[in-house]
């Protein structure tokens, strides 16, 4: 617990800088090692019973990325045909359609699987994904967590055993354009003290 | 995506240092601001439809921590009475019983709730918990993710609306003793390239 190597607020800086990117520069080469370095960070995450339920498939092959895109877009077309209400509005405001060019344009896809037989497998895996996103950002790489509505075709393309569940696909690369980070609620709305609804007075921040 | 402020492998260092701590120094005072700073990092995490489904209750009150401990230990006694097989062995090897003194000894408990009405609420919340654990470590604070077998009593003590689900209780403080981090699988066992089972040759790490 040495505080000697603490670098003040580096994580806050990193977390604030990191935003979800949906458009990537196509055809960019990035050393695989930079992606693996970020995954190394994720592997240090805690997990239920230290089961380490995660498995990562890094996809760099162009043809395979193309096939994954096609498989996901087929599932998306079905979903978008049925979308209604708030979700439909949210998608339209952000120009999110069934098209997923990021699955092909991103230099890498990191496909994250969770072992269904482990305790707290979803929780542990997503905790590790939190580590991973920050580590990708530290390594200068943009990312997104994208979960296809139906993963069966992707699992079959990658020959994944039934025991594993696709949790998310993380496209990784350089952003095509700068975008503004979606706003976050301020701390005062998201943290209570000792009881639900009891707000923290902001001056306590300076204690 | 400027790489100018990158600090080489700080996250790897942080993630490797961070380990789950089950015994805390009792009676230690820590400024609340140090905990809130870590939560600020978590609030920057991405979430499904940017719903930010998380809510954090920071518990500092001694009497309340004691009551939470009692409530959780009651649920644990029932669970431990029924535990069998692998899980029983795992618990015994680590000396994990129904007793949860960390719920009382830790300076703070951060209780994390997820809004059941948000999309990908568990996934988003645990991703943010990943951010939080790293940020606590950066701030020199030890932590654990502990999920009680039954959260009803805790929810009622804290007056939490039914819409929210207790995801985890994170005791935060100084460790009572140094412990060795549980070992992690090496990268080579956890990452495949382009297809399930296709291992990455380690020399590609140097590309």
XYZ file of C-alpha atoms in Angstrom:
414
model
C 0.000 0.000 0.000
C 2.931 2.332 -0.563
C 1.734 5.705 -1.745
C 5.217 6.519 -2.959
C 4.510 5.664 -6.572
C 1.140 7.378 -6.650
C 0.767 9.745 -9.571
C -1.860 12.249 -8.637
C -5.166 11.831 -10.452
C -3.712 10.053 -13.481
C -6.677 7.675 -13.514
C -9.185 10.509 -13.385
C -7.434 12.145 -16.334
C -7.446 8.830 -18.217
C -11.090 8.035 -17.398
C -12.217 11.529 -18.430
C -10.312 11.342 -21.695
C -11.657 7.889 -22.594
C -14.842 7.964 -24.646
C -16.709 5.423 -26.751
C -15.708 5.690 -30.407
C -17.955 4.335 -33.173
C -15.951 5.399 -36.241
C -12.396 4.168 -36.751
C -9.686 4.883 -39.296
C -9.601 1.889 -41.638
C -6.409 0.250 -42.817
C -4.259 1.447 -39.903
C -1.560 -0.878 -38.589
C -0.922 -1.034 -34.860
C 1.563 -3.398 -33.178
C -0.255 -6.337 -31.605
C 1.899 -5.856 -28.502
C 0.069 -2.621 -27.670
C -3.211 -4.510 -27.472
C -1.696 -7.386 -25.516
C -0.213 -4.943 -23.000
C -3.711 -3.676 -22.278
C -5.069 -7.207 -21.914
C -2.257 -7.931 -19.446
C -3.754 -5.261 -17.205
C -7.211 -6.860 -17.452
C -5.785 -10.242 -16.451
C -4.873 -8.765 -13.043
C -8.527 -8.053 -12.174
C -10.093 -9.885 -9.227
C -12.771 -12.521 -9.926
C -15.196 -14.730 -8.010
C -13.154 -17.503 -6.368
C -10.237 -16.243 -8.503
C -11.817 -18.224 -11.364
C -10.528 -15.732 -13.995
C -13.530 -16.610 -16.168
C -12.462 -14.435 -19.096
C -10.976 -15.407 -22.429
C -9.958 -12.924 -25.087
C -9.845 -13.493 -28.836
C -7.933 -10.790 -30.663
C -9.102 -10.587 -34.262
C -6.719 -8.923 -36.703
C -7.561 -10.839 -39.871
C -9.377 -8.576 -42.354
C -11.510 -11.268 -43.914
C -12.582 -12.499 -40.487
C -13.452 -8.974 -39.312
C -15.571 -8.619 -42.455
C -17.424 -11.851 -41.717
C -18.009 -10.830 -38.113
C -19.422 -7.534 -39.345
C -21.813 -9.293 -41.718
C -22.942 -11.708 -38.977
C -23.584 -8.880 -36.512
C -25.336 -6.690 -39.064
C -27.758 -9.520 -39.886
C -28.693 -9.720 -36.206
C -28.877 -5.907 -35.986
C -31.257 -5.680 -38.955
C -33.689 -7.948 -37.121
C -33.352 -5.921 -33.916
C -33.736 -2.539 -35.595
C -36.868 -3.760 -37.335
C -38.468 -4.252 -33.901
C -37.121 -1.261 -31.947
C -39.712 1.097 -30.416
C -40.006 3.962 -27.908
C -37.129 5.479 -25.890
C -34.521 3.151 -27.343
C -35.536 4.012 -30.924
C -35.266 7.736 -30.123
C -31.880 7.278 -28.470
C -30.565 5.382 -31.510
C -31.882 7.972 -33.974
C -30.420 10.920 -32.055
C -27.000 9.278 -32.272
C -27.375 8.130 -35.848
C -26.975 4.526 -34.749
C -28.314 2.172 -37.410
C -27.948 -1.547 -38.065
C -24.695 -0.792 -39.869
C -21.556 -1.587 -37.863
C -18.579 -0.487 -39.980
C -16.415 -0.293 -36.834
C -16.323 -4.090 -36.788
C -14.379 -3.951 -40.040
C -12.575 -0.595 -39.827
C -11.073 -0.983 -36.349
C -7.553 -2.386 -36.507
C -8.389 -5.073 -33.955
C -11.467 -6.587 -32.394
C -11.044 -7.913 -28.873
C -13.851 -10.399 -28.342
C -14.388 -11.111 -24.670
C -15.818 -14.431 -23.506
C -16.914 -15.512 -20.027
C -16.904 -19.066 -18.719
C -20.527 -19.840 -17.780
C -19.394 -22.306 -15.099
C -17.615 -19.733 -12.922
C -19.194 -17.911 -9.982
C -20.028 -14.239 -10.629
C -18.786 -14.758 -14.163
C -20.524 -11.755 -15.788
C -19.591 -9.446 -12.923
C -15.937 -10.511 -12.896
C -15.598 -10.308 -16.659
C -17.048 -6.809 -16.880
C -14.877 -5.651 -14.003
C -11.895 -6.842 -16.067
C -13.333 -5.028 -19.105
C -13.213 -1.848 -16.995
C -9.495 -2.443 -16.457
C -9.094 -3.145 -20.173
C -10.747 0.049 -21.441
C -8.564 2.215 -19.211
C -5.451 0.326 -20.270
C -6.302 0.715 -23.973
C -6.727 4.443 -23.381
C -3.373 4.575 -21.574
C -1.899 2.922 -24.642
C -3.384 5.582 -26.929
C -6.053 3.309 -28.396
C -9.722 4.165 -28.889
C -12.374 1.577 -28.025
C -16.065 0.768 -27.778
C -17.989 -1.988 -26.042
C -20.389 -3.422 -28.585
C -22.632 -6.377 -27.782
C -24.322 -8.020 -30.770
C -28.024 -8.887 -30.319
C -27.243 -12.461 -31.279
C -23.750 -13.936 -30.939
C -24.339 -17.429 -32.313
C -22.878 -16.795 -35.755
C -19.785 -15.067 -34.347
C -19.210 -17.935 -31.908
C -19.424 -20.384 -34.766
C -16.993 -18.371 -36.952
C -14.468 -18.412 -34.078
C -15.158 -22.050 -33.057
C -15.974 -21.096 -29.482
C -17.083 -23.909 -27.114
C -20.650 -23.713 -25.784
C -19.314 -23.250 -22.258
C -18.331 -19.670 -23.086
C -20.619 -16.681 -23.556
C -19.721 -13.729 -25.729
C -19.842 -10.722 -23.410
C -18.726 -7.998 -25.775
C -16.776 -7.106 -28.881
C -14.301 -4.268 -28.380
C -13.165 -2.611 -31.614
C -9.735 -1.050 -31.072
C -7.900 1.497 -33.186
C -7.619 5.170 -34.011
C -10.745 7.315 -34.131
C -11.813 8.708 -37.496
C -12.854 11.972 -35.907
C -12.831 13.717 -32.578
C -16.129 13.521 -30.783
C -17.459 14.967 -27.563
C -17.765 12.603 -24.621
C -21.356 11.983 -23.561
C -21.993 13.959 -20.375
C -21.879 12.258 -16.984
C -23.973 13.004 -13.916
C -22.057 14.940 -11.255
C -20.845 13.136 -8.146
C -23.407 14.876 -5.977
C -26.234 13.006 -7.785
C -24.611 9.607 -7.694
C -23.208 9.268 -4.179
C -25.093 9.164 -0.899
C -23.701 9.141 2.641
C -24.830 6.420 5.076
C -28.387 6.299 3.711
C -30.185 6.324 0.390
C -31.016 9.916 -0.615
C -28.689 11.600 1.871
C -26.497 13.792 -0.290
C -22.882 14.576 0.434
C -22.327 18.285 1.007
C -19.685 19.319 -1.507
C -17.479 21.087 1.035
C -16.729 17.656 2.557
C -14.700 17.140 -0.656
C -12.022 19.327 0.918
C -11.656 17.429 4.198
C -5.873 10.286 -28.576
C -2.745 12.222 -27.762
C -0.083 9.882 -26.447
C 1.828 12.806 -24.983
C 0.575 12.319 -21.447
C 0.968 8.566 -21.490
C 2.863 7.279 -18.480
C 4.357 3.965 -19.444
C 2.686 0.951 -17.861
C 1.361 2.794 -14.821
C -1.898 0.873 -15.060
C -0.118 -2.469 -15.219
C 1.843 -1.524 -12.106
C -1.370 -0.450 -10.364
C -3.333 -3.535 -11.422
C -0.530 -5.858 -10.325
C -0.228 -4.157 -6.956
C -3.975 -4.246 -6.294
C -5.143 -7.322 -4.424
C -8.303 -8.268 -2.543
C -7.913 -7.573 1.180
C -10.131 -9.302 3.754
C -8.608 -7.921 6.981
C -8.545 -4.192 7.635
C -7.075 -2.012 10.383
C -9.976 -0.978 12.605
C -10.466 2.546 13.894
C -8.415 4.233 11.154
C -9.577 7.642 9.920
C -9.268 8.442 6.223
C -10.504 11.663 4.607
C -13.791 11.081 2.798
C -12.410 13.046 -0.149
C -9.981 10.226 -0.944
C -12.876 7.828 -1.423
C -14.925 10.346 -3.402
C -11.975 10.980 -5.725
C -11.973 7.283 -6.603
C -15.733 7.284 -7.188
C -15.280 10.273 -9.516
C -13.174 8.016 -11.738
C -15.899 5.338 -11.745
C -18.502 7.903 -12.811
C -16.600 8.369 -16.091
C -17.173 4.755 -17.151
C -19.256 4.048 -20.255
C -22.694 2.445 -19.817
C -25.505 1.045 -21.958
C -27.278 3.995 -23.608
C -25.205 6.199 -21.244
C -27.783 5.309 -18.563
C -25.160 5.525 -15.764
C -27.167 2.937 -13.810
C -24.918 3.050 -10.717
C -25.510 4.647 -7.365
C -22.973 4.592 -4.550
C -23.685 4.750 -0.824
C -20.593 5.508 1.226
C -21.028 4.201 4.754
C -18.775 5.741 7.385
C -21.051 5.493 10.438
C -19.711 2.907 12.886
C -23.066 1.789 14.216
C -24.402 1.363 10.675
C -21.351 -0.645 9.607
C -21.935 -2.879 12.625
C -25.575 -3.438 11.639
C -24.605 -4.200 8.054
C -22.100 -6.732 9.337
C -24.716 -8.441 11.496
C -27.213 -8.533 8.595
C -24.665 -10.030 6.208
C -23.377 -12.547 8.742
C -26.914 -13.847 9.294
C -27.215 -14.494 5.560
C -23.705 -16.011 5.478
C -24.504 -18.444 8.318
C -27.368 -19.840 6.243
C -25.158 -20.094 3.149
C -22.225 -21.722 4.948
C -24.585 -24.288 6.435
C -25.398 -25.447 2.887
C -22.014 -25.182 1.156
C -20.620 -28.348 -0.450
C -17.911 -29.544 -2.841
C -15.362 -27.325 -4.615
C -16.719 -24.112 -3.129
C -16.458 -25.517 0.439
C -12.848 -26.554 -0.193
C -11.997 -23.151 -1.664
C -13.473 -21.386 1.373
C -11.659 -23.629 3.853
C -8.279 -23.221 2.143
C -8.612 -19.447 2.517
C -10.041 -19.566 6.012
C -13.206 -17.859 4.790
C -16.033 -18.418 7.272
C -19.430 -16.753 7.780
C -17.689 -14.061 9.811
C -17.202 -10.767 7.965
C -15.254 -8.464 10.308
C -14.131 -6.384 7.303
C -17.644 -4.958 7.109
C -17.017 -3.321 10.482
C -13.235 -2.809 10.504
C -12.871 -1.127 7.111
C -12.962 2.655 7.430
C -15.606 2.923 4.711
C -18.014 0.653 2.901
C -18.900 1.651 -0.621
C -22.178 -0.052 -1.434
C -22.820 -0.170 -5.146
C -26.351 -0.278 -6.529
C -27.545 -0.773 -10.114
C -30.794 0.547 -11.563
C -32.730 -2.522 -12.734
C -34.483 -0.478 -15.446
C -31.328 0.358 -17.413
C -30.003 -1.650 -20.376
C -26.902 -3.743 -19.631
C -27.153 -2.552 -16.041
C -25.051 -5.290 -14.401
C -22.415 -5.126 -17.120
C -22.108 -1.331 -16.974
C -22.021 -1.244 -13.193
C -19.279 -3.835 -12.911
C -17.255 -2.116 -15.604
C -17.443 1.010 -13.415
C -16.435 -1.096 -10.404
C -13.297 -2.023 -12.369
C -12.515 1.685 -12.711
C -13.239 2.156 -9.004
C -10.926 -0.570 -7.714
C -7.998 0.791 -9.711
C -8.726 4.326 -8.547
C -8.878 3.248 -4.893
C -5.505 1.562 -5.349
C -4.105 4.710 -6.953
C -5.301 6.552 -3.867
C -3.477 4.124 -1.568
C -6.627 2.370 -0.348
C -7.147 -1.377 -0.056
C -10.444 -2.912 -1.172
C -12.489 -6.059 -1.658
C -15.636 -6.804 -3.624
C -17.968 -8.646 -1.287
C -21.468 -9.673 -2.342
C -23.776 -10.778 0.480
C -25.838 -13.916 -0.246
C -28.985 -11.960 0.628
C -29.104 -8.164 0.436
C -32.656 -7.524 1.620
C -31.759 -6.526 5.179
C -28.963 -4.206 4.023
C -31.313 -2.547 1.508
C -33.838 -1.994 4.243
C -31.235 -0.527 6.653
C -30.225 1.957 3.941
C -33.802 2.648 2.732
C -32.976 1.692 -0.852
C -35.863 1.760 -3.380
C -36.855 -1.596 -4.919
C -35.749 -0.362 -8.335
C -32.103 -0.750 -7.318
C -30.132 -3.961 -6.856
C -27.191 -4.261 -4.509
C -24.292 -5.341 -6.727
C -21.492 -5.363 -4.180
C -20.155 -3.984 -0.931
C -16.606 -2.658 -1.174
C -14.841 -2.313 2.190
C -12.158 0.358 1.919
C -9.253 1.087 4.250
C -5.772 0.035 5.240
C -4.872 -3.650 5.260
C -4.137 -5.286 8.612
C -1.370 -7.355 7.081
C 0.481 -7.793 3.845
C -0.762 -10.740 1.835
C 0.322 -12.355 -1.392
C -1.826 -11.697 -4.425
C -3.614 -14.787 -5.723
C -1.799 -15.947 -8.857
C -3.142 -15.112 -12.311
C -2.995 -17.198 -15.455
C -0.365 -15.996 -17.918
C -1.446 -14.091 -21.014
C -0.589 -17.019 -23.253
C -3.440 -19.068 -21.696
C -6.042 -16.332 -21.835
C -5.657 -14.772 -25.274
C -6.224 -16.366 -28.654
C -5.551 -14.926 -32.102
C -8.345 -14.910 -34.709
C -9.782 -18.243 -33.553
C -10.587 -20.071 -30.343
C -7.586 -22.150 -29.260
C -5.039 -20.474 -31.528
C -2.359 -19.279 -29.153
C -0.301 -16.165 -29.636
C 3.388 -16.916 -30.028
C 5.158 -14.925 -27.335
C 7.698 -13.402 -29.692
C 4.865 -11.450 -31.315
C 4.875 -9.483 -28.038
C 7.939 -7.681 -29.362
C 6.494 -6.566 -32.683
